[in-house]
Short mmCIF file of C-alpha atoms and ligand atoms in Angstrom, two decimals:
data_model
loop_
_atom_site.label_atom_id
_atom_site.label_comp_id
_atom_site.label_asym_id
_atom_site.label_seq_id
_atom_site.Cartn_x
_atom_site.Cartn_y
_atom_site.Cartn_z
CA UNK A 1 0.03 0.48 -0.33
CA UNK A 2 0.78 3.65 -0.82
CA UNK A 3 1.72 6.20 1.21
CA UNK A 4 2.95 9.75 2.29
CA UNK A 5 6.00 9.17 4.80
CA UNK A 6 7.12 6.10 5.86
CA UNK A 7 9.68 6.69 8.87
CA UNK A 8 11.81 3.53 9.58
CA UNK A 9 14.76 2.03 11.04
CA UNK A 10 14.42 3.85 14.70
CA UNK A 11 17.39 2.14 16.70
CA UNK A 12 14.24 3.08 19.80
CA UNK A 13 10.57 3.93 18.51
CA UNK A 14 8.49 5.02 22.22
CA UNK A 15 5.42 4.23 21.29
CA UNK A 16 3.65 4.85 23.84
CA UNK A 17 0.86 2.55 23.16
CA UNK A 18 -1.03 1.54 26.12
CA UNK A 19 -3.89 2.29 27.88
CA UNK A 20 -6.62 4.95 26.89
CA UNK A 21 -6.58 6.14 30.14
CA UNK A 22 -3.89 8.82 32.16
CA UNK A 23 -1.09 7.01 32.90
CA UNK A 24 -1.38 6.13 36.17
CA UNK A 25 1.92 3.81 38.85
CA UNK A 26 3.62 1.66 37.51
CA UNK A 27 2.50 2.21 33.59
CA UNK A 28 3.93 5.58 33.34
CA UNK A 29 7.47 3.51 34.18
CA UNK A 30 5.92 2.04 30.36
CA UNK A 31 7.24 3.20 27.21
CA UNK A 32 5.82 1.03 24.73
CA UNK A 33 9.25 0.61 22.66
CA UNK A 34 10.57 -0.70 19.45
CA UNK A 35 13.59 -2.35 18.08
CA UNK A 36 14.80 -1.18 14.73
CA UNK A 37 10.80 0.35 14.27
CA UNK A 38 9.05 1.91 11.38
CA UNK A 39 6.03 4.37 11.19
CA UNK A 40 3.76 4.40 8.92
CA UNK A 41 1.95 7.94 7.93
CA UNK A 42 -1.01 9.00 5.83
CA UNK A 43 -3.46 12.33 5.45
CA UNK A 44 -1.48 13.33 8.10
CA UNK A 45 -2.69 10.44 10.62
CA UNK A 46 -0.68 7.52 11.52
CA UNK A 47 -1.82 4.17 10.29
CA UNK A 48 0.96 2.15 11.36
CA UNK A 49 3.87 1.63 13.25
CA UNK A 50 5.43 -1.78 13.70
CA UNK A 51 8.53 -3.01 12.85
CA UNK A 52 11.15 -1.65 10.76
CA UNK A 53 10.45 -4.43 7.68
CA UNK A 54 7.19 -5.35 8.69
CA UNK A 55 6.63 -1.73 7.45
CA UNK A 56 8.72 -1.58 4.65
CA UNK A 57 6.75 -5.51 3.01
CA UNK A 58 3.90 -3.95 3.60
CA UNK A 59 3.94 -0.64 2.70
CA UNK A 60 6.10 1.44 0.53
CA UNK A 61 6.32 5.82 -0.45
CA UNK A 62 8.62 7.41 -1.85
CA UNK A 63 9.37 9.15 0.69
CA UNK A 64 11.50 7.56 3.54
CA UNK A 65 13.19 9.07 6.75
CA UNK A 66 15.85 6.75 8.19
CA UNK A 67 16.33 6.96 12.12
CA UNK A 68 18.69 4.80 11.88
CA UNK A 69 21.16 6.13 15.56
CA UNK A 70 17.92 7.81 15.94
CA UNK A 71 15.14 7.51 18.70
CA UNK A 72 11.37 8.51 17.56
CA UNK A 73 8.47 9.14 19.49
CA UNK A 74 5.71 11.70 20.20
CA UNK A 75 6.11 15.32 20.17
CA UNK A 76 5.95 16.68 23.68
CA UNK A 77 2.28 18.50 24.96
CA UNK A 78 2.84 21.33 26.82
CA UNK A 79 -0.10 21.68 28.70
CA UNK A 80 0.71 24.79 30.47
CA UNK A 81 2.34 27.80 29.40
CA UNK A 82 1.59 31.93 29.33
CA UNK A 83 3.73 32.15 25.93
CA UNK A 84 1.66 36.57 25.45
CA UNK A 85 3.20 38.58 26.88
CA UNK A 86 4.85 42.52 25.90
CA UNK A 87 7.97 42.63 28.66
CA UNK A 88 10.23 39.57 29.47
CA UNK A 89 11.72 40.27 32.89
CA UNK A 90 14.68 39.32 34.01
CA UNK A 91 15.02 42.11 36.84
CA UNK A 92 13.47 40.24 39.04
CA UNK A 93 15.49 37.03 38.89
CA UNK A 94 17.71 39.30 39.67
CA UNK A 95 15.51 40.46 42.58
CA UNK A 96 15.89 36.70 43.24
CA UNK A 97 18.81 35.66 43.33
CA UNK A 98 19.65 39.50 45.96
CA UNK A 99 17.63 37.88 48.05
CA UNK A 100 14.30 38.95 47.67
CA UNK A 101 10.89 35.50 47.24
CA UNK A 102 8.33 36.25 43.94
CA UNK A 103 5.17 37.29 46.45
CA UNK A 104 7.96 39.82 48.23
CA UNK A 105 8.58 41.55 44.22
CA UNK A 106 4.97 40.65 43.69
CA UNK A 107 4.03 43.16 46.25
CA UNK A 108 5.72 45.22 45.59
CA UNK A 109 4.46 46.43 42.56
CA UNK A 110 6.59 44.19 39.41
CA UNK A 111 5.71 40.33 39.40
CA UNK A 112 2.78 39.42 37.56
CA UNK A 113 1.25 43.38 37.99
CA UNK A 114 4.47 44.73 35.96
CA UNK A 115 3.01 42.46 32.82
CA UNK A 116 -0.35 44.24 32.86
CA UNK A 117 0.75 47.06 32.42
CA UNK A 118 2.94 46.08 29.17
CA UNK A 119 -0.02 43.90 27.86
CA UNK A 120 -2.74 46.87 27.89
CA UNK A 121 -0.42 49.17 26.82
CA UNK A 122 0.57 46.36 23.79
CA UNK A 123 -0.71 46.76 19.87
CA UNK A 124 -2.41 43.63 18.53
CA UNK A 125 0.16 43.08 16.01
CA UNK A 126 3.23 43.50 19.28
CA UNK A 127 1.96 40.98 21.23
CA UNK A 128 1.39 38.48 17.83
CA UNK A 129 5.27 38.83 16.97
CA UNK A 130 6.70 38.47 20.17
CA UNK A 131 4.11 35.06 20.84
CA UNK A 132 4.90 33.96 17.34
CA UNK A 133 8.70 34.20 18.38
CA UNK A 134 8.27 32.70 21.51
CA UNK A 135 5.88 29.95 20.36
CA UNK A 136 8.20 29.58 17.36
CA UNK A 137 11.05 28.90 20.32
CA UNK A 138 8.90 26.01 21.90
CA UNK A 139 8.70 24.29 18.51
CA UNK A 140 11.88 24.16 17.67
CA UNK A 141 12.40 22.75 20.54
CA UNK A 142 9.85 19.63 19.83
CA UNK A 143 6.54 20.71 21.52
CA UNK A 144 4.08 20.00 19.09
CA UNK A 145 0.53 20.65 21.37
CA UNK A 146 0.40 23.88 23.20
CA UNK A 147 -2.20 25.15 26.10
CA UNK A 148 -1.83 28.81 26.08
CA UNK A 149 -2.96 31.61 28.71
CA UNK A 150 -4.78 34.54 28.55
CA UNK A 151 -3.69 36.37 32.54
CA UNK A 152 -1.88 39.53 31.31
CA UNK A 153 -4.96 41.99 30.10
CA UNK A 154 -7.34 41.33 33.41
CA UNK A 155 -10.40 44.10 31.99
CA UNK A 156 -12.11 42.25 29.51
CA UNK A 157 -10.49 44.37 26.55
CA UNK A 158 -7.46 43.39 27.23
CA UNK A 159 -8.31 40.02 27.36
CA UNK A 160 -9.64 39.26 24.63
CA UNK A 161 -7.22 40.91 22.72
CA UNK A 162 -4.47 38.19 24.31
CA UNK A 163 -7.86 35.84 23.25
CA UNK A 164 -7.26 36.96 19.59
CA UNK A 165 -3.94 36.29 19.89
CA UNK A 166 -3.62 33.17 21.21
CA UNK A 167 -6.57 32.32 17.95
CA UNK A 168 -4.37 33.87 15.59
CA UNK A 169 -1.85 31.50 16.33
CA UNK A 170 -3.42 28.56 16.82
CA UNK A 171 -4.17 29.70 13.03
CA UNK A 172 -1.53 30.46 11.39
CA UNK A 173 1.02 27.97 13.56
CA UNK A 174 1.29 23.84 12.51
CA UNK A 175 0.44 22.68 16.09
CA UNK A 176 -2.46 22.96 17.75
CA UNK A 177 -2.95 25.69 20.36
CA UNK A 178 -5.27 25.00 22.93
CA UNK A 179 -6.82 27.82 24.18
CA UNK A 180 -7.55 28.87 28.38
CA UNK A 181 -8.80 31.99 30.26
CA UNK A 182 -6.79 33.19 33.25
CA UNK A 183 -8.68 36.34 33.47
CA UNK A 184 -8.33 35.29 37.78
CA UNK A 185 -4.24 35.08 37.63
CA UNK A 186 -4.10 38.40 40.02
CA UNK A 187 -5.74 42.11 41.28
CA UNK A 188 -5.59 44.61 38.88
CA UNK A 189 -4.20 47.82 41.18
CA UNK A 190 -6.77 49.58 40.11
CA UNK A 191 -8.85 46.47 42.39
CA UNK A 192 -5.80 45.27 43.73
CA UNK A 193 -8.41 47.75 47.33
CA UNK A 194 -12.44 46.68 45.72
CA UNK A 195 -11.90 43.01 45.15
CA UNK A 196 -15.09 41.56 45.51
CA UNK A 197 -15.80 44.50 42.39
CA UNK A 198 -12.84 42.77 40.21
CA UNK A 199 -15.00 39.16 41.36
CA UNK A 200 -17.94 41.01 39.49
CA UNK A 201 -16.35 41.85 36.58
CA UNK A 202 -14.92 38.13 35.60
CA UNK A 203 -18.36 37.09 36.88
CA UNK A 204 -20.69 38.92 34.74
CA UNK A 205 -18.09 40.14 32.08
CA UNK A 206 -15.44 39.12 31.73
CA UNK A 207 -16.58 35.01 31.71
CA UNK A 208 -19.98 36.23 29.73
CA UNK A 209 -18.50 37.90 26.85
CA UNK A 210 -15.52 35.57 26.69
CA UNK A 211 -17.78 32.29 25.67
CA UNK A 212 -20.00 34.01 23.36
CA UNK A 213 -16.99 34.89 21.47
CA UNK A 214 -15.87 30.91 21.73
CA UNK A 215 -11.52 31.84 22.94
CA UNK A 216 -11.49 29.60 25.45
CA UNK A 217 -11.90 26.05 25.96
CA UNK A 218 -10.31 26.12 29.80
CA UNK A 219 -10.41 28.91 32.29
CA UNK A 220 -8.18 29.00 34.59
CA UNK A 221 -7.45 30.68 37.81
CA UNK A 222 -3.97 31.01 40.57
CA UNK A 223 -5.42 30.49 43.94
CA UNK A 224 -3.46 31.21 46.09
CA UNK A 225 -2.66 32.69 49.38
CA UNK A 226 -1.10 36.93 48.50
CA UNK A 227 -4.22 36.34 45.44
CA UNK A 228 -7.44 34.36 44.79
CA UNK A 229 -9.25 32.65 48.38
CA UNK A 230 -10.49 29.40 47.97
CA UNK A 231 -14.03 30.49 48.87
CA UNK A 232 -13.19 32.92 45.75
CA UNK A 233 -12.14 30.19 43.54
CA UNK A 234 -14.33 28.14 43.84
CA UNK A 235 -16.76 30.58 43.22
CA UNK A 236 -15.31 32.17 40.00
CA UNK A 237 -14.63 28.60 38.90
CA UNK A 238 -17.85 27.33 40.14
CA UNK A 239 -18.90 30.29 37.45
CA UNK A 240 -17.00 29.78 34.30
CA UNK A 241 -18.51 25.62 34.54
CA UNK A 242 -22.37 26.91 34.51
CA UNK A 243 -20.71 28.99 31.53
CA UNK A 244 -19.33 26.07 28.93
CA UNK A 245 -16.08 25.98 30.53
CA UNK A 246 -13.35 23.27 31.62
CA UNK A 247 -11.71 23.92 34.77
CA UNK A 248 -8.14 24.15 35.13
CA UNK A 249 -6.20 25.54 38.49
CA UNK A 250 -2.87 27.23 39.56
CA UNK A 251 -3.05 25.11 42.46
CA UNK A 252 -1.32 24.98 46.09
CA UNK A 253 2.16 26.21 44.72
CA UNK A 254 3.64 28.02 47.46
CA UNK A 255 1.50 26.87 50.24
CA UNK A 256 -1.33 24.37 50.79
CA UNK A 257 -3.97 26.33 51.16
CA UNK A 258 -6.55 23.46 49.98
CA UNK A 259 -6.30 24.31 45.71
CA UNK A 260 -5.58 20.44 45.06
CA UNK A 261 -8.96 20.22 47.81
CA UNK A 262 -10.67 22.50 45.24
CA UNK A 263 -9.55 21.27 41.80
CA UNK A 264 -11.18 17.85 42.55
CA UNK A 265 -14.57 19.08 44.21
CA UNK A 266 -14.88 21.71 41.17
CA UNK A 267 -14.21 18.78 39.24
CA UNK A 268 -11.05 20.69 36.82
CA UNK A 269 -9.80 18.36 34.22
CA UNK A 270 -5.79 19.38 35.62
CA UNK A 271 -4.06 21.46 39.20
CA UNK A 272 -0.84 22.35 38.88
CA UNK A 273 2.87 24.03 40.53
CA UNK A 274 1.11 21.59 43.77
CA UNK A 275 4.68 22.19 45.25
CA UNK A 276 3.16 22.29 48.52
CA UNK A 277 0.36 19.52 48.37
CA UNK A 278 -0.11 18.33 52.12
CA UNK A 279 -1.77 14.51 51.36
CA UNK A 280 -5.28 14.43 51.81
CA UNK A 281 -5.20 17.34 48.28
CA UNK A 282 -3.46 14.56 45.91
CA UNK A 283 -5.99 11.14 47.51
CA UNK A 284 -8.82 13.78 46.62
CA UNK A 285 -7.38 14.41 42.77
CA UNK A 286 -7.00 10.97 42.15
CA UNK A 287 -10.54 9.95 43.44
CA UNK A 288 -12.40 12.63 41.02
CA UNK A 289 -9.61 11.72 37.86
CA UNK A 290 -7.92 15.19 38.44
CA UNK A 291 -4.10 15.47 36.53
CA UNK A 292 -1.63 16.34 38.46
CA UNK A 293 0.73 19.31 36.09
CA UNK A 294 3.90 19.52 38.05
CA UNK A 295 6.19 22.30 36.34
CA UNK A 296 9.41 22.11 38.23
CA UNK A 297 10.56 24.79 35.52
CA UNK A 298 9.30 26.66 37.42
CA UNK A 299 10.52 25.98 41.36
CA UNK A 300 14.60 25.82 39.52
CA UNK A 301 14.23 29.80 38.65
CA UNK A 302 12.50 30.37 41.68
CA UNK A 303 15.55 29.56 43.11
CA UNK A 304 13.04 27.30 45.75
CA UNK A 305 14.18 23.89 47.11
CA UNK A 306 10.13 21.96 48.00
CA UNK A 307 9.87 20.17 44.03
CA UNK A 308 6.17 18.26 44.37
CA UNK A 309 5.69 15.46 45.20
CA UNK A 310 5.66 13.70 42.19
CA UNK A 311 7.02 10.60 44.06
CA UNK A 312 4.41 9.78 46.39
CA UNK A 313 1.96 11.50 43.59
CA UNK A 314 3.17 7.60 41.50
CA UNK A 315 2.69 5.67 44.41
CA UNK A 316 -0.77 6.40 44.95
CA UNK A 317 -1.40 6.07 41.12
CA UNK A 318 -2.33 10.01 40.72
CA UNK A 319 -1.08 10.63 37.30
CA UNK A 320 1.43 13.00 37.06
CA UNK A 321 2.56 15.08 33.16
CA UNK A 322 4.67 17.22 33.26
CA UNK A 323 4.23 20.96 31.38
CA UNK A 324 6.83 24.55 31.71
CA UNK A 325 5.23 26.93 32.55
CA UNK A 326 6.76 28.39 30.21
CA UNK A 327 6.09 32.99 31.49
CA UNK A 328 7.78 36.10 32.13
CA UNK A 329 8.36 36.20 35.46
CA UNK A 330 8.53 32.98 37.05
CA UNK A 331 9.89 30.48 34.93
CA UNK A 332 11.16 31.34 31.12
CA UNK A 333 12.15 27.78 29.44
CA UNK A 334 10.38 26.86 26.75
CA UNK A 335 11.46 24.00 26.23
CA UNK A 336 9.64 20.73 28.20
CA UNK A 337 13.38 18.63 27.55
CA UNK A 338 14.99 20.99 30.23
CA UNK A 339 11.73 20.38 32.51
CA UNK A 340 12.09 16.46 31.64
CA UNK A 341 16.08 16.82 33.25
CA UNK A 342 14.96 18.48 36.37
CA UNK A 343 12.19 16.33 36.69
CA UNK A 344 14.22 12.95 37.19
CA UNK A 345 16.86 15.06 39.47
CA UNK A 346 14.81 17.58 41.85
CA UNK A 347 11.92 14.49 41.97
CA UNK A 348 13.10 11.24 41.41
CA UNK A 349 11.36 10.65 38.91
CA UNK A 350 12.54 8.19 35.67
CA UNK A 351 13.22 8.41 32.55
CA UNK A 352 10.64 7.10 31.11
CA UNK A 353 8.11 8.52 33.21
CA UNK A 354 9.24 11.67 32.66
CA UNK A 355 8.97 11.35 28.76
CA UNK A 356 5.21 9.47 29.57
CA UNK A 357 4.69 13.19 31.94
CA UNK A 358 5.53 15.41 29.17
CA UNK A 359 3.85 13.16 26.41
CA UNK A 360 0.35 11.35 27.17
CA UNK A 361 -0.52 12.44 29.86
CA UNK A 362 -0.26 16.08 29.14
CA UNK A 363 -2.34 15.01 26.42
CA UNK A 364 -4.87 14.10 28.93
CA UNK A 365 -4.55 16.90 31.58
CA UNK A 366 -5.64 19.24 27.86
CA UNK A 367 -8.71 15.75 25.99
CA UNK A 368 -6.98 16.01 23.49
CA UNK A 369 -5.62 12.07 24.26
CA UNK A 370 -6.98 10.43 20.98
CA UNK A 371 -6.05 12.86 18.79
CA UNK A 372 -1.83 13.08 19.95
CA UNK A 373 0.40 12.49 22.87
CA UNK A 374 1.83 8.49 20.83
CA UNK A 375 1.83 6.38 18.49
CA UNK A 376 -0.93 4.49 17.88
CA UNK A 377 -2.80 4.51 15.23
CA UNK A 378 -4.84 6.50 13.89
CA UNK A 379 -3.41 9.71 16.17
CA UNK A 380 -2.13 12.97 14.55
CA UNK A 381 2.09 12.12 12.33
CA UNK A 382 3.28 14.05 15.94
CA UNK A 383 6.52 13.14 15.75
CA UNK A 384 10.28 13.68 16.88
CA UNK A 385 13.24 12.40 14.97
CA UNK A 386 16.05 12.88 18.13
CA UNK A 387 19.82 12.23 17.28
CA UNK A 388 20.46 10.51 20.50
CA UNK A 389 21.14 6.62 21.27
CA UNK A 390 19.28 6.22 23.73
CA UNK A 391 15.48 7.21 25.17
CA UNK A 392 18.30 7.13 27.86
CA UNK A 393 20.59 10.00 26.81
CA UNK A 394 17.19 12.90 26.61
CA UNK A 395 17.67 14.46 30.65
CA UNK A 396 21.59 12.91 30.42
CA UNK A 397 22.51 15.92 28.24
CA UNK A 398 20.67 18.20 29.72
CA UNK A 399 21.05 22.67 28.62
CA UNK A 400 21.01 21.68 24.76
CA UNK A 401 18.66 20.79 22.08
CA UNK A 402 18.53 16.88 21.52
CA UNK A 403 15.51 17.90 18.44
CA UNK A 404 16.16 17.48 15.61
CA UNK A 405 13.18 17.22 13.55
CA UNK A 406 10.06 18.16 14.67
CA UNK A 407 6.96 16.27 12.90
CA UNK A 408 2.85 18.21 13.03
CA UNK A 409 0.19 15.99 11.35
CA UNK A 410 3.12 14.62 9.00
CA UNK A 411 4.62 17.00 7.13
CA UNK A 412 8.56 18.05 8.87
CA UNK A 413 8.19 21.71 10.48
CA UNK A 414 11.47 22.09 11.90
CA UNK A 415 14.78 20.78 11.29
CA UNK A 416 17.93 21.54 14.32
CA UNK A 417 20.66 19.52 11.81
CA UNK A 418 23.63 20.72 12.98
O1 NIG B 501 2.21 30.36 36.42
N1 NIG B 501 1.52 31.48 38.94
C1 NIG B 501 0.84 31.90 39.01
N2 NIG B 501 1.35 32.31 37.50
C2 NIG B 501 2.17 32.07 36.65
C3 NIG B 501 3.56 33.40 36.86
C4 NIG B 501 3.81 33.99 36.16
C5 NIG B 501 4.40 35.67 36.34
O2 NIG B 501 5.24 35.35 36.88
O3 NIG B 501 3.75 36.29 35.42
C6 NIG B 501 3.23 30.88 37.03
O4 NIG B 501 4.34 30.70 38.02
FE1 FE B 502 2.00 29.55 35.40
#
């Protein structure tokens, strides 16, 4: 049978074939590797994955990629990013080195609020050009699906401006870009002393308008002691649900205030950060099927020591995903490869667990697992070719881009060949 493309002779083909549900416990350590593997692709979809000799017997194609001595794996799914901003905040990175904390900086006018000022001043086109560059860098590091949040506008008008930038990225870039409304990222300066009024605007103006314009699939919130309390978060998330948004949360990043428990209560698809989550939080999430998305790049960049308890979560059968949290403040990291290195070194995840968390479980965290996240028949041909002897090399060779070729829907969208 004639196909559009064959990728053949992969030294290790990490198919990630397995359960259709989020991977838990020992499933996370199973990559379903085919040695000397190949993939046949037709109309952007995977139609066969097998040993190279079997594929080459059944299929032929004028276009073939020889992946001899290389690793072939699913494209990364980065399920938590903030790539729309007007100005970077490297000054805060230096302030943190000199001893200021993230919360100190935020309370003295820096942090998310400073990003809000610049996003409000920027034009749509300025924001789009910066975001386009950001996402291209993310793609060059092997990511083929991202979630992208608003959250630096915090007025109806500027949140819509951000979401329209995300929409344009989704139209113009070859990867899947999943939009999230994060109007509850902070309280803007003008409502610092009148938080109740901002929450009213969020519920009565922003959520209905954004739902009407169909600009976001998810609603997210920053639930933390210095921003949205658990009660305020419950109120906002329940309202968002009524307008048809699926939910995700920034939960228990710094203090265990019950964010994970709330994610379970409101049926969030994913709760993210979880650096300080309690045992009760882990159990509540497991029971209600919330994915734990861990963001070790943020802990690293904030110079903190308290990484999320990935080992306990995996032991308790909570599905774990990894994401970059790419943003101009707490984590200016666009590489899932570096996140995998941190997950292995700082959270003691095995290399295989970290890869599962960065592909198929990330896809589940975005409800995209039927389409991407593993190399299985019927899924989009979202594929990476890495110039390395074994998948184990991935976190070991850090601070460098190991991805040689990025394919999305069966098309080469990026090459980093030296
Ligand atoms: O996920 N935690 C809240 N939001 C972002 C930080 C955004 C910023 O500092 O600009 C995060 O870390
Ligand atoms: Fe974030």
